[in-house]
Coordinates of C-alpha atoms and ligand atoms in Angstrom, one line a residue:
M1 CA 0.3 28.5 -22.1
K2 CA 2.0 25.2 -22.5
R3 CA 0.3 22.6 -24.6
V4 CA -0.6 20.5 -21.5
D5 CA -2.1 23.6 -19.8
I6 CA -4.4 24.3 -22.8
L7 CA -5.5 20.7 -22.8
S8 CA -6.3 20.8 -19.2
Y9 CA -8.2 24.1 -19.6
V10 CA -10.4 22.5 -22.3
L11 CA -11.0 19.5 -20.1
C12 CA -12.0 21.8 -17.3
M13 CA -14.9 23.0 -19.4
S14 CA -16.7 19.7 -19.0
W15 CA -18.1 19.0 -15.6
M16 CA -16.8 15.6 -15.1
F17 CA -13.2 16.8 -15.4
F18 CA -13.9 19.7 -13.1
A19 CA -11.7 18.4 -10.4
E20 CA -8.8 18.3 -12.8
C21 CA -8.7 22.1 -12.8
K22 CA -7.5 22.1 -9.2
S23 CA -4.3 20.3 -9.8
V24 CA -3.2 21.9 -13.0
N25 CA -3.5 25.4 -11.8
R26 CA -0.2 24.9 -10.0
H27 CA 2.1 27.3 -8.4
E28 CA 5.7 27.4 -9.7
I29 CA 7.2 26.9 -6.3
R30 CA 5.0 25.7 -3.5
K31 CA 5.8 25.4 0.2
I32 CA 5.4 22.1 2.0
P33 CA 3.5 22.7 5.3
D34 CA 5.4 22.2 8.6
G35 CA 4.8 19.0 10.3
L36 CA 4.2 16.8 7.2
I37 CA 6.9 14.1 7.2
F38 CA 8.4 12.3 4.3
G39 CA 9.8 8.8 3.7
T40 CA 10.0 5.8 1.5
A41 CA 8.8 2.2 1.8
T42 CA 9.5 -1.4 1.0
A43 CA 8.3 -4.8 2.1
S44 CA 10.1 -7.9 3.4
Y45 CA 9.5 -10.4 0.6
Q46 CA 10.1 -7.8 -2.0
V47 CA 13.6 -6.8 -0.8
E48 CA 15.1 -9.1 1.8
G49 CA 16.1 -12.3 -0.1
A50 CA 17.8 -14.9 2.1
W51 CA 14.5 -16.8 1.8
N52 CA 15.8 -19.9 3.6
E53 CA 18.7 -18.6 5.6
D54 CA 19.3 -18.6 9.4
G55 CA 16.1 -20.5 10.3
K56 CA 13.6 -18.7 8.1
S57 CA 10.8 -21.0 7.0
E58 CA 8.6 -21.1 3.9
S59 CA 6.0 -18.3 3.2
I60 CA 3.2 -18.4 0.7
W61 CA 5.4 -16.3 -1.6
D62 CA 8.3 -18.8 -1.4
R63 CA 5.7 -21.4 -2.4
V64 CA 4.3 -19.5 -5.3
T65 CA 7.6 -18.4 -6.7
H66 CA 9.0 -22.0 -6.5
T67 CA 5.9 -23.5 -8.3
K68 CA 6.5 -25.1 -11.7
P69 CA 5.6 -24.0 -14.3
C70 CA 6.4 -20.6 -12.8
P71 CA 3.5 -18.2 -12.5
I72 CA 5.7 -15.1 -12.2
Q73 CA 7.0 -13.1 -15.2
N74 CA 10.4 -14.3 -16.3
C75 CA 10.2 -17.0 -13.5
D76 CA 11.6 -14.3 -11.2
T77 CA 11.7 -15.1 -7.4
G78 CA 12.5 -13.3 -4.2
D79 CA 15.1 -15.9 -3.2
I80 CA 17.8 -13.2 -3.3
A81 CA 15.7 -10.1 -4.2
N82 CA 17.8 -7.0 -3.2
D83 CA 19.8 -9.0 -0.7
S84 CA 18.7 -6.5 1.9
Y85 CA 19.1 -9.2 4.6
H86 CA 22.8 -8.7 4.2
Q87 CA 22.8 -5.1 2.9
Y88 CA 20.8 -3.2 5.5
K89 CA 23.7 -0.8 6.0
R90 CA 23.6 0.2 2.3
D91 CA 19.8 0.6 2.5
V92 CA 20.1 3.0 5.5
A93 CA 22.9 4.9 3.7
M94 CA 20.4 5.5 0.9
M95 CA 17.8 6.8 3.4
R96 CA 20.5 9.2 4.6
E97 CA 21.3 10.3 1.1
L98 CA 17.6 11.1 0.5
G99 CA 17.3 12.8 3.9
V100 CA 14.0 11.0 4.8
D101 CA 12.3 11.4 8.1
F102 CA 11.3 7.7 8.2
Y103 CA 11.4 4.4 6.4
R104 CA 8.5 2.0 6.2
F105 CA 9.4 -1.7 6.0
S106 CA 7.7 -4.9 6.9
L107 CA 8.5 -7.9 9.1
S108 CA 8.7 -11.4 7.7
W109 CA 6.6 -13.6 10.0
T110 CA 8.5 -16.7 8.9
R111 CA 11.9 -15.1 9.7
I112 CA 10.8 -14.3 13.3
L113 CA 8.7 -17.4 14.1
S114 CA 10.0 -20.4 12.1
T115 CA 7.0 -22.5 13.1
G116 CA 4.5 -19.7 12.5
F117 CA 3.7 -19.9 16.2
P118 CA 5.3 -18.2 19.1
D119 CA 6.8 -21.4 20.6
K120 CA 10.2 -20.6 19.2
I121 CA 11.7 -17.2 18.5
N122 CA 14.3 -17.3 15.7
E123 CA 17.1 -15.2 17.2
K124 CA 19.0 -14.6 14.0
G125 CA 15.9 -13.3 12.3
V126 CA 15.3 -11.0 15.2
Q127 CA 18.9 -9.8 15.0
Y128 CA 18.4 -8.7 11.5
Y129 CA 15.5 -6.4 12.4
N130 CA 17.4 -5.2 15.5
N131 CA 20.3 -4.3 13.3
L132 CA 18.2 -2.5 10.7
I133 CA 16.2 -0.5 13.4
D134 CA 19.3 0.4 15.3
E135 CA 21.2 1.5 12.2
M136 CA 18.2 3.8 11.3
L137 CA 17.9 5.3 14.7
K138 CA 21.6 6.0 14.8
Y139 CA 20.8 8.6 12.0
N140 CA 17.5 9.7 13.4
I141 CA 15.4 7.9 10.8
Q142 CA 12.2 6.7 12.3
P143 CA 11.2 3.0 11.7
M144 CA 7.6 2.6 10.6
V145 CA 6.8 -1.1 10.7
T146 CA 4.2 -3.1 8.8
L147 CA 3.5 -6.3 10.7
F148 CA 2.0 -8.1 7.7
H149 CA 2.8 -7.3 4.0
W150 CA 1.6 -10.6 2.5
D151 CA 4.2 -13.2 3.3
L152 CA 2.1 -15.5 5.4
P153 CA 3.7 -18.7 6.8
Q154 CA 2.8 -21.5 4.3
K155 CA 1.9 -23.8 7.1
L156 CA -0.9 -21.4 8.1
Q157 CA -2.0 -21.2 4.5
D158 CA -2.3 -25.0 4.5
M159 CA -4.8 -24.5 7.3
G160 CA -6.9 -22.1 5.3
G161 CA -4.9 -18.9 5.8
W162 CA -7.1 -15.8 6.1
T163 CA -10.3 -17.8 5.6
N164 CA -9.8 -19.7 8.8
P165 CA -11.0 -17.7 11.9
Y166 CA -8.1 -19.2 13.9
I167 CA -5.9 -16.8 12.0
I168 CA -7.1 -14.2 14.5
E169 CA -5.2 -16.1 17.2
W170 CA -2.2 -16.9 15.0
F171 CA -1.9 -13.2 14.0
T172 CA -2.3 -11.7 17.5
D173 CA 0.2 -14.2 18.9
Y174 CA 2.7 -13.1 16.2
T175 CA 2.0 -9.4 16.6
Q176 CA 2.4 -9.6 20.4
V177 CA 5.9 -11.0 19.9
A178 CA 6.7 -8.2 17.5
F179 CA 5.6 -5.5 20.0
E180 CA 7.6 -7.2 22.7
L181 CA 10.8 -7.4 20.6
F182 CA 10.8 -4.1 18.8
G183 CA 8.2 -1.8 20.5
D184 CA 10.8 -0.1 22.6
R185 CA 12.2 1.5 19.5
V186 CA 9.3 1.4 16.9
K187 CA 6.8 4.2 17.4
Y188 CA 4.7 3.7 14.2
W189 CA 2.9 0.4 13.5
F190 CA 0.8 -0.8 10.6
T191 CA -1.1 -4.0 11.3
I192 CA -1.9 -5.2 7.7
N193 CA -1.0 -3.8 4.3
E194 CA -3.8 -3.7 1.8
P195 CA -6.5 -6.1 2.9
R196 CA -8.2 -5.7 -0.4
E197 CA -5.2 -7.1 -2.3
I198 CA -4.9 -10.0 0.2
C199 CA -8.5 -10.9 0.1
Y200 CA -9.6 -10.2 -3.4
Q201 CA -6.3 -10.7 -5.3
G202 CA -5.2 -13.7 -3.2
Y203 CA -8.4 -15.5 -2.5
G204 CA -10.9 -14.1 -5.0
S205 CA -8.6 -14.1 -8.0
A206 CA -5.3 -15.7 -8.8
S207 CA -3.3 -12.5 -9.0
L208 CA -1.4 -12.7 -5.7
A209 CA -0.4 -15.6 -3.4
P210 CA -2.0 -17.9 -2.5
L211 CA -3.4 -17.7 -6.0
L212 CA -6.9 -19.0 -5.2
S213 CA -9.9 -18.0 -7.4
I214 CA -12.8 -18.4 -5.0
S215 CA -14.4 -15.1 -5.9
G216 CA -17.5 -13.9 -4.1
Y217 CA -16.9 -16.4 -1.3
G218 CA -13.3 -16.9 -0.2
D219 CA -12.6 -13.2 -0.5
Y220 CA -15.5 -12.2 1.8
K221 CA -14.5 -14.7 4.5
C222 CA -11.0 -13.2 4.4
V223 CA -12.4 -9.7 4.8
K224 CA -14.0 -10.5 8.1
N225 CA -11.0 -12.4 9.6
I226 CA -8.7 -9.6 8.5
L227 CA -10.8 -6.9 10.2
V228 CA -11.1 -8.8 13.4
A229 CA -7.4 -9.8 13.5
H230 CA -6.5 -6.2 12.8
A231 CA -8.8 -4.8 15.5
K232 CA -7.6 -7.3 18.2
T233 CA -4.0 -6.4 17.5
Y234 CA -4.9 -2.7 17.7
H235 CA -6.6 -3.2 21.1
M236 CA -3.8 -5.4 22.4
Y237 CA -1.3 -2.7 21.5
K238 CA -3.4 0.0 23.2
K239 CA -4.0 -2.0 26.3
E240 CA -0.6 -3.8 26.9
F241 CA 2.0 -1.7 25.1
Q242 CA 1.1 1.8 24.3
Q243 CA 1.4 3.2 27.8
T244 CA 5.0 2.0 28.1
Q245 CA 6.0 2.2 24.5
G246 CA 4.1 5.3 23.4
G247 CA 3.6 4.5 19.7
T248 CA 0.8 4.9 17.3
I249 CA -0.9 2.1 15.3
G250 CA -3.3 1.7 12.4
I251 CA -4.0 0.0 9.1
A252 CA -2.9 0.7 5.5
L253 CA -5.7 0.4 2.9
S254 CA -5.3 0.3 -0.8
V255 CA -7.6 3.0 -2.1
T256 CA -8.1 3.5 -5.8
W257 CA -10.2 6.5 -6.8
F258 CA -13.4 5.6 -8.7
E259 CA -14.8 8.5 -10.8
P260 CA -18.2 8.2 -12.5
E261 CA -18.2 8.2 -16.3
S262 CA -21.2 10.5 -16.4
E263 CA -23.7 11.9 -14.0
K264 CA -25.9 8.9 -14.2
D265 CA -23.1 6.7 -13.0
A266 CA -22.6 8.5 -9.7
E267 CA -24.3 5.7 -7.8
A268 CA -22.2 3.0 -9.6
A269 CA -19.0 4.8 -8.7
E270 CA -20.0 5.2 -5.1
E271 CA -20.9 1.5 -4.9
S272 CA -17.6 0.6 -6.4
R273 CA -15.9 2.6 -3.7
Q274 CA -17.9 0.9 -1.0
F275 CA -17.2 -2.6 -2.3
Q276 CA -13.5 -1.9 -3.1
W277 CA -12.4 -0.1 0.1
G278 CA -15.5 1.0 2.0
I279 CA -15.8 -2.7 3.0
Y280 CA -12.7 -2.1 5.2
A281 CA -13.0 1.7 5.9
N282 CA -16.7 1.7 7.0
P283 CA -16.2 -0.8 9.8
I284 CA -13.1 1.0 11.1
F285 CA -13.6 4.7 10.3
S286 CA -17.4 5.4 10.2
K287 CA -19.5 6.4 13.2
T288 CA -21.8 3.5 12.8
G289 CA -19.3 0.8 12.0
D290 CA -20.1 -2.5 10.2
F291 CA -19.9 -3.2 6.5
P292 CA -21.5 -0.6 4.2
K293 CA -25.2 -1.0 3.8
V294 CA -25.1 -1.4 0.1
V295 CA -22.5 -4.1 0.2
K296 CA -24.5 -6.1 2.9
E297 CA -27.8 -5.7 1.0
T298 CA -26.5 -6.5 -2.4
V299 CA -24.5 -9.6 -1.5
A300 CA -27.4 -10.9 0.8
A301 CA -30.0 -10.5 -2.0
K302 CA -27.8 -12.0 -4.7
S303 CA -26.7 -14.9 -2.5
L304 CA -30.3 -15.9 -1.7
A305 CA -31.3 -15.6 -5.4
Q306 CA -28.3 -17.8 -6.3
G307 CA -29.5 -20.6 -4.0
F308 CA -27.2 -20.0 -1.0
S309 CA -28.7 -20.5 2.4
R310 CA -27.2 -17.3 3.8
S311 CA -25.3 -14.3 2.5
R312 CA -21.8 -15.1 1.1
L313 CA -20.6 -12.0 3.1
P314 CA -20.3 -13.0 6.8
E315 CA -22.1 -10.9 9.4
L316 CA -20.3 -8.9 12.0
S317 CA -21.9 -9.4 15.4
P318 CA -22.7 -6.3 17.6
E319 CA -19.6 -7.1 19.6
E320 CA -17.4 -7.4 16.5
I321 CA -18.8 -4.1 15.2
E322 CA -17.8 -2.4 18.4
L323 CA -14.4 -4.1 18.4
I324 CA -13.5 -2.9 14.9
K325 CA -15.0 0.6 15.1
G326 CA -12.4 3.2 15.7
S327 CA -9.5 0.6 15.6
S328 CA -7.0 2.8 13.8
D329 CA -5.2 5.9 15.0
F330 CA -5.0 7.2 11.4
F331 CA -6.3 6.4 7.9
G332 CA -3.3 4.8 6.1
I333 CA -3.7 5.1 2.3
N334 CA -1.8 3.3 -0.4
H335 CA -2.8 5.2 -3.5
Y336 CA -1.6 4.8 -7.1
T337 CA -4.3 5.5 -9.7
T338 CA -7.9 6.2 -10.7
K339 CA -10.6 4.3 -12.7
I340 CA -13.7 5.5 -14.5
V341 CA -16.9 3.6 -13.5
Y342 CA -20.1 3.0 -15.4
R343 CA -23.1 1.0 -14.5
N344 CA -23.2 -2.5 -15.9
S345 CA -26.9 -2.2 -16.7
S346 CA -27.5 -5.3 -18.7
F347 CA -25.5 -7.4 -16.3
D348 CA -24.5 -9.5 -19.4
N349 CA -20.8 -9.5 -18.6
N350 CA -18.1 -12.1 -18.5
F351 CA -18.0 -12.2 -14.7
P352 CA -18.7 -15.6 -13.2
V353 CA -21.7 -15.9 -10.9
P354 CA -21.2 -15.6 -8.1
S355 CA -18.2 -13.4 -8.0
Y356 CA -17.0 -10.2 -6.3
Y357 CA -17.3 -8.2 -9.6
D358 CA -20.7 -9.6 -10.4
D359 CA -21.7 -8.4 -6.9
I360 CA -20.4 -4.9 -7.7
G361 CA -22.4 -4.7 -10.9
A362 CA -20.3 -1.9 -12.4
L363 CA -17.5 -1.8 -15.0
T364 CA -14.4 0.3 -15.0
H365 CA -11.9 1.6 -17.6
Q366 CA -9.1 4.1 -17.8
N367 CA -8.9 7.0 -20.1
E368 CA -6.6 6.4 -23.1
T369 CA -5.2 9.8 -22.9
W370 CA -3.9 9.3 -19.4
E371 CA -0.1 8.8 -19.2
T372 CA 0.8 5.3 -18.3
A373 CA 3.5 3.7 -16.1
A374 CA 5.3 0.5 -16.9
S375 CA 2.5 -1.2 -15.0
S376 CA -0.5 -1.1 -17.3
W377 CA -2.9 -0.5 -14.5
L378 CA -1.1 2.6 -13.3
K379 CA -2.2 5.8 -15.1
V380 CA -1.3 9.3 -14.0
V381 CA -4.4 11.0 -12.6
P382 CA -3.4 13.5 -9.9
W383 CA -6.9 15.0 -9.6
G384 CA -8.1 11.5 -8.5
F385 CA -5.8 11.7 -5.5
Y386 CA -7.3 15.1 -4.7
N387 CA -10.8 13.8 -5.0
L388 CA -10.0 10.8 -2.8
L389 CA -8.4 12.8 0.0
T390 CA -11.4 15.1 -0.1
K391 CA -13.8 12.2 0.1
I392 CA -11.9 10.7 3.1
R393 CA -12.1 14.1 4.8
T394 CA -15.8 14.5 4.3
A395 CA -17.0 10.9 4.7
Y396 CA -15.0 9.9 7.8
D397 CA -14.9 13.2 9.8
N398 CA -11.5 14.3 8.7
P399 CA -9.2 11.6 10.2
P400 CA -5.5 12.0 10.4
V401 CA -4.2 10.6 7.1
Y402 CA -0.9 8.8 6.5
I403 CA -0.1 8.3 2.8
T404 CA 1.6 5.0 3.3
E405 CA 2.4 4.4 -0.4
N406 CA 2.4 6.4 -3.6
G407 CA 4.6 5.8 -6.6
F408 CA 5.2 5.1 -10.3
S409 CA 6.8 2.3 -12.3
T410 CA 9.3 2.5 -15.1
K411 CA 11.5 0.1 -17.0
E412 CA 15.2 0.0 -16.3
G413 CA 17.1 3.3 -16.6
L414 CA 18.3 6.2 -14.5
V415 CA 16.6 9.0 -16.2
D416 CA 13.0 8.6 -15.0
D417 CA 11.2 11.8 -15.9
G418 CA 7.9 10.0 -15.9
R419 CA 8.4 9.2 -12.2
I420 CA 9.5 12.8 -11.4
N421 CA 6.4 14.1 -13.1
Y422 CA 4.2 11.7 -11.2
Y423 CA 5.6 12.6 -7.8
R424 CA 5.4 16.3 -8.4
L425 CA 1.8 16.2 -9.7
Y426 CA 0.6 13.8 -6.9
I427 CA 2.4 15.8 -4.1
N428 CA 0.9 18.9 -5.6
A429 CA -2.6 17.4 -5.6
M430 CA -2.1 16.3 -1.9
L431 CA -1.1 19.9 -1.0
D432 CA -4.4 21.1 -2.7
A433 CA -6.3 18.8 -0.4
I434 CA -4.3 19.9 2.6
D435 CA -5.1 23.5 1.8
E436 CA -8.8 22.7 1.9
G437 CA -8.5 21.0 5.3
S438 CA -7.3 17.4 4.8
D439 CA -5.3 16.3 7.8
V440 CA -2.4 14.6 5.9
R441 CA 0.6 14.0 8.2
V442 CA 2.8 11.5 6.4
Y443 CA 3.8 11.0 2.8
T444 CA 5.6 7.8 1.7
A445 CA 7.1 7.2 -1.7
W446 CA 7.0 3.7 -3.0
S447 CA 9.7 2.7 -3.3
L448 CA 13.2 3.3 -1.9
M449 CA 14.6 1.0 -4.6
D450 CA 13.4 -1.4 -7.3
N451 CA 12.1 -4.6 -5.8
F452 CA 10.2 -7.8 -6.5
E453 CA 7.0 -6.6 -8.0
W454 CA 4.9 -9.7 -7.2
M455 CA 3.5 -11.4 -10.3
A456 CA 5.5 -8.9 -12.5
G457 CA 8.8 -10.0 -10.9
Y458 CA 11.5 -7.5 -11.7
S459 CA 10.0 -6.3 -15.0
E460 CA 8.3 -3.3 -13.4
R461 CA 10.6 -0.9 -11.4
F462 CA 9.2 1.4 -8.7
G463 CA 12.5 2.5 -7.2
L464 CA 14.0 5.9 -6.5
Y465 CA 17.2 3.8 -6.7
E466 CA 17.8 1.4 -9.5
V467 CA 18.9 -2.1 -8.5
N468 CA 21.1 -4.2 -10.8
Y469 CA 19.8 -7.7 -10.7
N470 CA 22.6 -9.0 -13.0
D471 CA 25.1 -8.1 -10.4
P472 CA 25.5 -10.5 -7.4
K473 CA 26.1 -7.4 -5.2
R474 CA 22.7 -6.0 -6.3
T475 CA 24.3 -2.6 -6.7
R476 CA 21.9 0.3 -6.1
T477 CA 22.2 3.6 -8.1
P478 CA 20.2 6.7 -7.5
R479 CA 17.8 7.6 -10.3
K480 CA 17.2 11.2 -11.3
S481 CA 14.0 11.1 -9.2
A482 CA 16.1 10.4 -6.1
Y483 CA 17.8 13.7 -6.6
V484 CA 14.4 15.4 -7.1
Y485 CA 12.8 13.8 -4.1
K486 CA 15.8 14.7 -2.0
E487 CA 15.5 18.3 -3.1
I488 CA 11.8 18.5 -2.1
L489 CA 12.7 17.2 1.3
R490 CA 15.7 19.4 1.8
T491 CA 14.0 22.7 0.7
R492 CA 10.5 21.7 1.8
E493 CA 9.4 23.2 -1.5
L494 CA 7.9 21.7 -4.6
D495 CA 9.6 23.3 -7.6
F496 CA 8.4 22.0 -11.0
H497 CA 11.5 23.4 -12.7
Y498 CA 14.3 22.0 -10.6
E499 CA 16.7 20.0 -12.8
P500 CA 19.3 18.0 -10.8
D501 CA 22.9 17.4 -12.1
I502 CA 22.9 13.6 -11.9
S503 CA 26.6 13.4 -12.8
L504 CA 27.3 14.6 -9.2
P505 CA 27.1 12.0 -6.4
I506 CA 24.1 12.1 -4.2
A507 CA 25.7 13.1 -1.0
I508 CA 24.7 12.5 2.6
D509 CA 23.8 15.9 4.1
E510 CA 25.1 16.9 7.5
G511 CA 22.7 15.9 10.2
H512 CA 21.9 12.6 8.5
Ligands
GBH1 C1 1.1 -2.0 -3.6 O1 0.0 -2.6 -4.1 C2 1.8 -2.9 -2.7 O2 1.6 -2.6 -1.3 C3 3.3 -3.0 -3.0 O3 3.8 -4.1 -2.4 C4 3.5 -3.0 -4.5 O4 4.8 -3.2 -4.8 C5 3.1 -1.6 -5.0 O5 1.8 -1.3 -4.6 C6 3.2 -1.5 -6.5 O6 2.3 -2.3 -7.1 O7 -7.5 -3.7 -10.7 O8 -6.6 -5.5 -12.0 O9 -6.3 -3.2 -12.7 C7 -0.6 -2.0 -5.2 C8 -2.0 -2.6 -5.4 C9 -2.2 -3.4 -7.6 C10 -3.9 -2.1 -6.5 C11 -2.8 -3.2 -8.9 C12 -4.5 -1.8 -7.8 C13 -4.8 -2.7 -10.0 C14 -5.0 -4.1 -10.6 N1 -2.5 -2.3 -6.7 N2 -4.2 -3.0 -8.7 S1 -6.5 -4.1 -11.6

């Protein structure tokens, strides 16, 4: 037994780590089931650059990164980023080197509609996406398109952004244009990437644009508008486009796994799940629809006790509940890590009142023994991924699942054994869940290449390819993990012992 196996065996003895046993009892070589497709992902602001070229207007990320004093690590910006606006051919060549089935990227609203509204279509911006899509299709790589990955037009933010119910119109006007322009070739659509991060991190805390800290209020207004905007886009696609275009459409939620610290914290862990992602998943994927009961009741009771005249969480009307219910063809999951939850019984914490975390009434931590990525929040906990997929299967009647993001950050450097280990363990945990009946159909590695990691700038690297930001050409070089990912896709096997020779070039295989 290797040292890590012995450690895992000991951990298996205690009930709370029971789930850990599943993923460590791994086969040497494991088959990937037929039909599961593999790809990589990026997002517009994180890779495109060309922030003010060819008619593109200002987004909330342009505004934040140009703010003085700079709120981003090292004062990094996405002004140039990976220069993908000019280098899409190189990006597609990398997809061919990896042999991916698809590539998930996002559209920049301000590149397509300079005014934010559909009164003027910016032809040059449209041309960029046409070029990228056509180049991918030439090599049989499916485009998967995220309509919104955080780069809201600044003008719409000036009018309240996701807290203004008019955003439902602004968003559906924009998404209609996108379906009209690209829907003949795009067969996979994602409406919104990670509503939790948009609402909580953007409006409830100052950890993503627009850097507001209106916690327990602004974040909840955002939640409702996002759900309705998403659902209206979904129904528009179904009604006006799907028959002729034949695609599939859904949402990508950020889903952290919350594990109870002990048996007595089971309820606190479940409530954390409901507040953190059930607030989006329950309205869309449950049979009853609407916000989770515990979230509605807790926020309503606290709001009244705090002197508000109504709940800080907006209500969904019966019509809105029906509109949102079932509005996703699949459950899109961005998953990275796990947290341990315990009840905050004394409630004497440092959370402001009111706030989202005060409403949750639980605290989290991560185990110090868990291996960590370059991002401090990202710990390697593959059994959490297994538990999460199992929970989604049982709680929401086994929906089709698309893993829309999963990945690991390092510092610079081409030998990234930490990333290789992460991908192997997480794919292995996913295969365990599939063996037990989870209907996972898509797996997406975040990311194809290093990119602008939001507030962390370029200090945390998620790429299978390294990007050299000192080089005006933004040269991309495959990391060791790129060779390993390629081999998994080529052989359709997970082999924990495969060691690539990274002195050889990573070649484009025939058929790609
Ligand atoms: C995704 O967000 C994004 O979609 C993508 O753009 C990004 O580059 C990628 O992941 C890597 O970060 O609770 O304070 O400990 C990930 C969202 C961010 C959710 C960190 C969990 C934990 C912060 N995750 N967050 S905290």
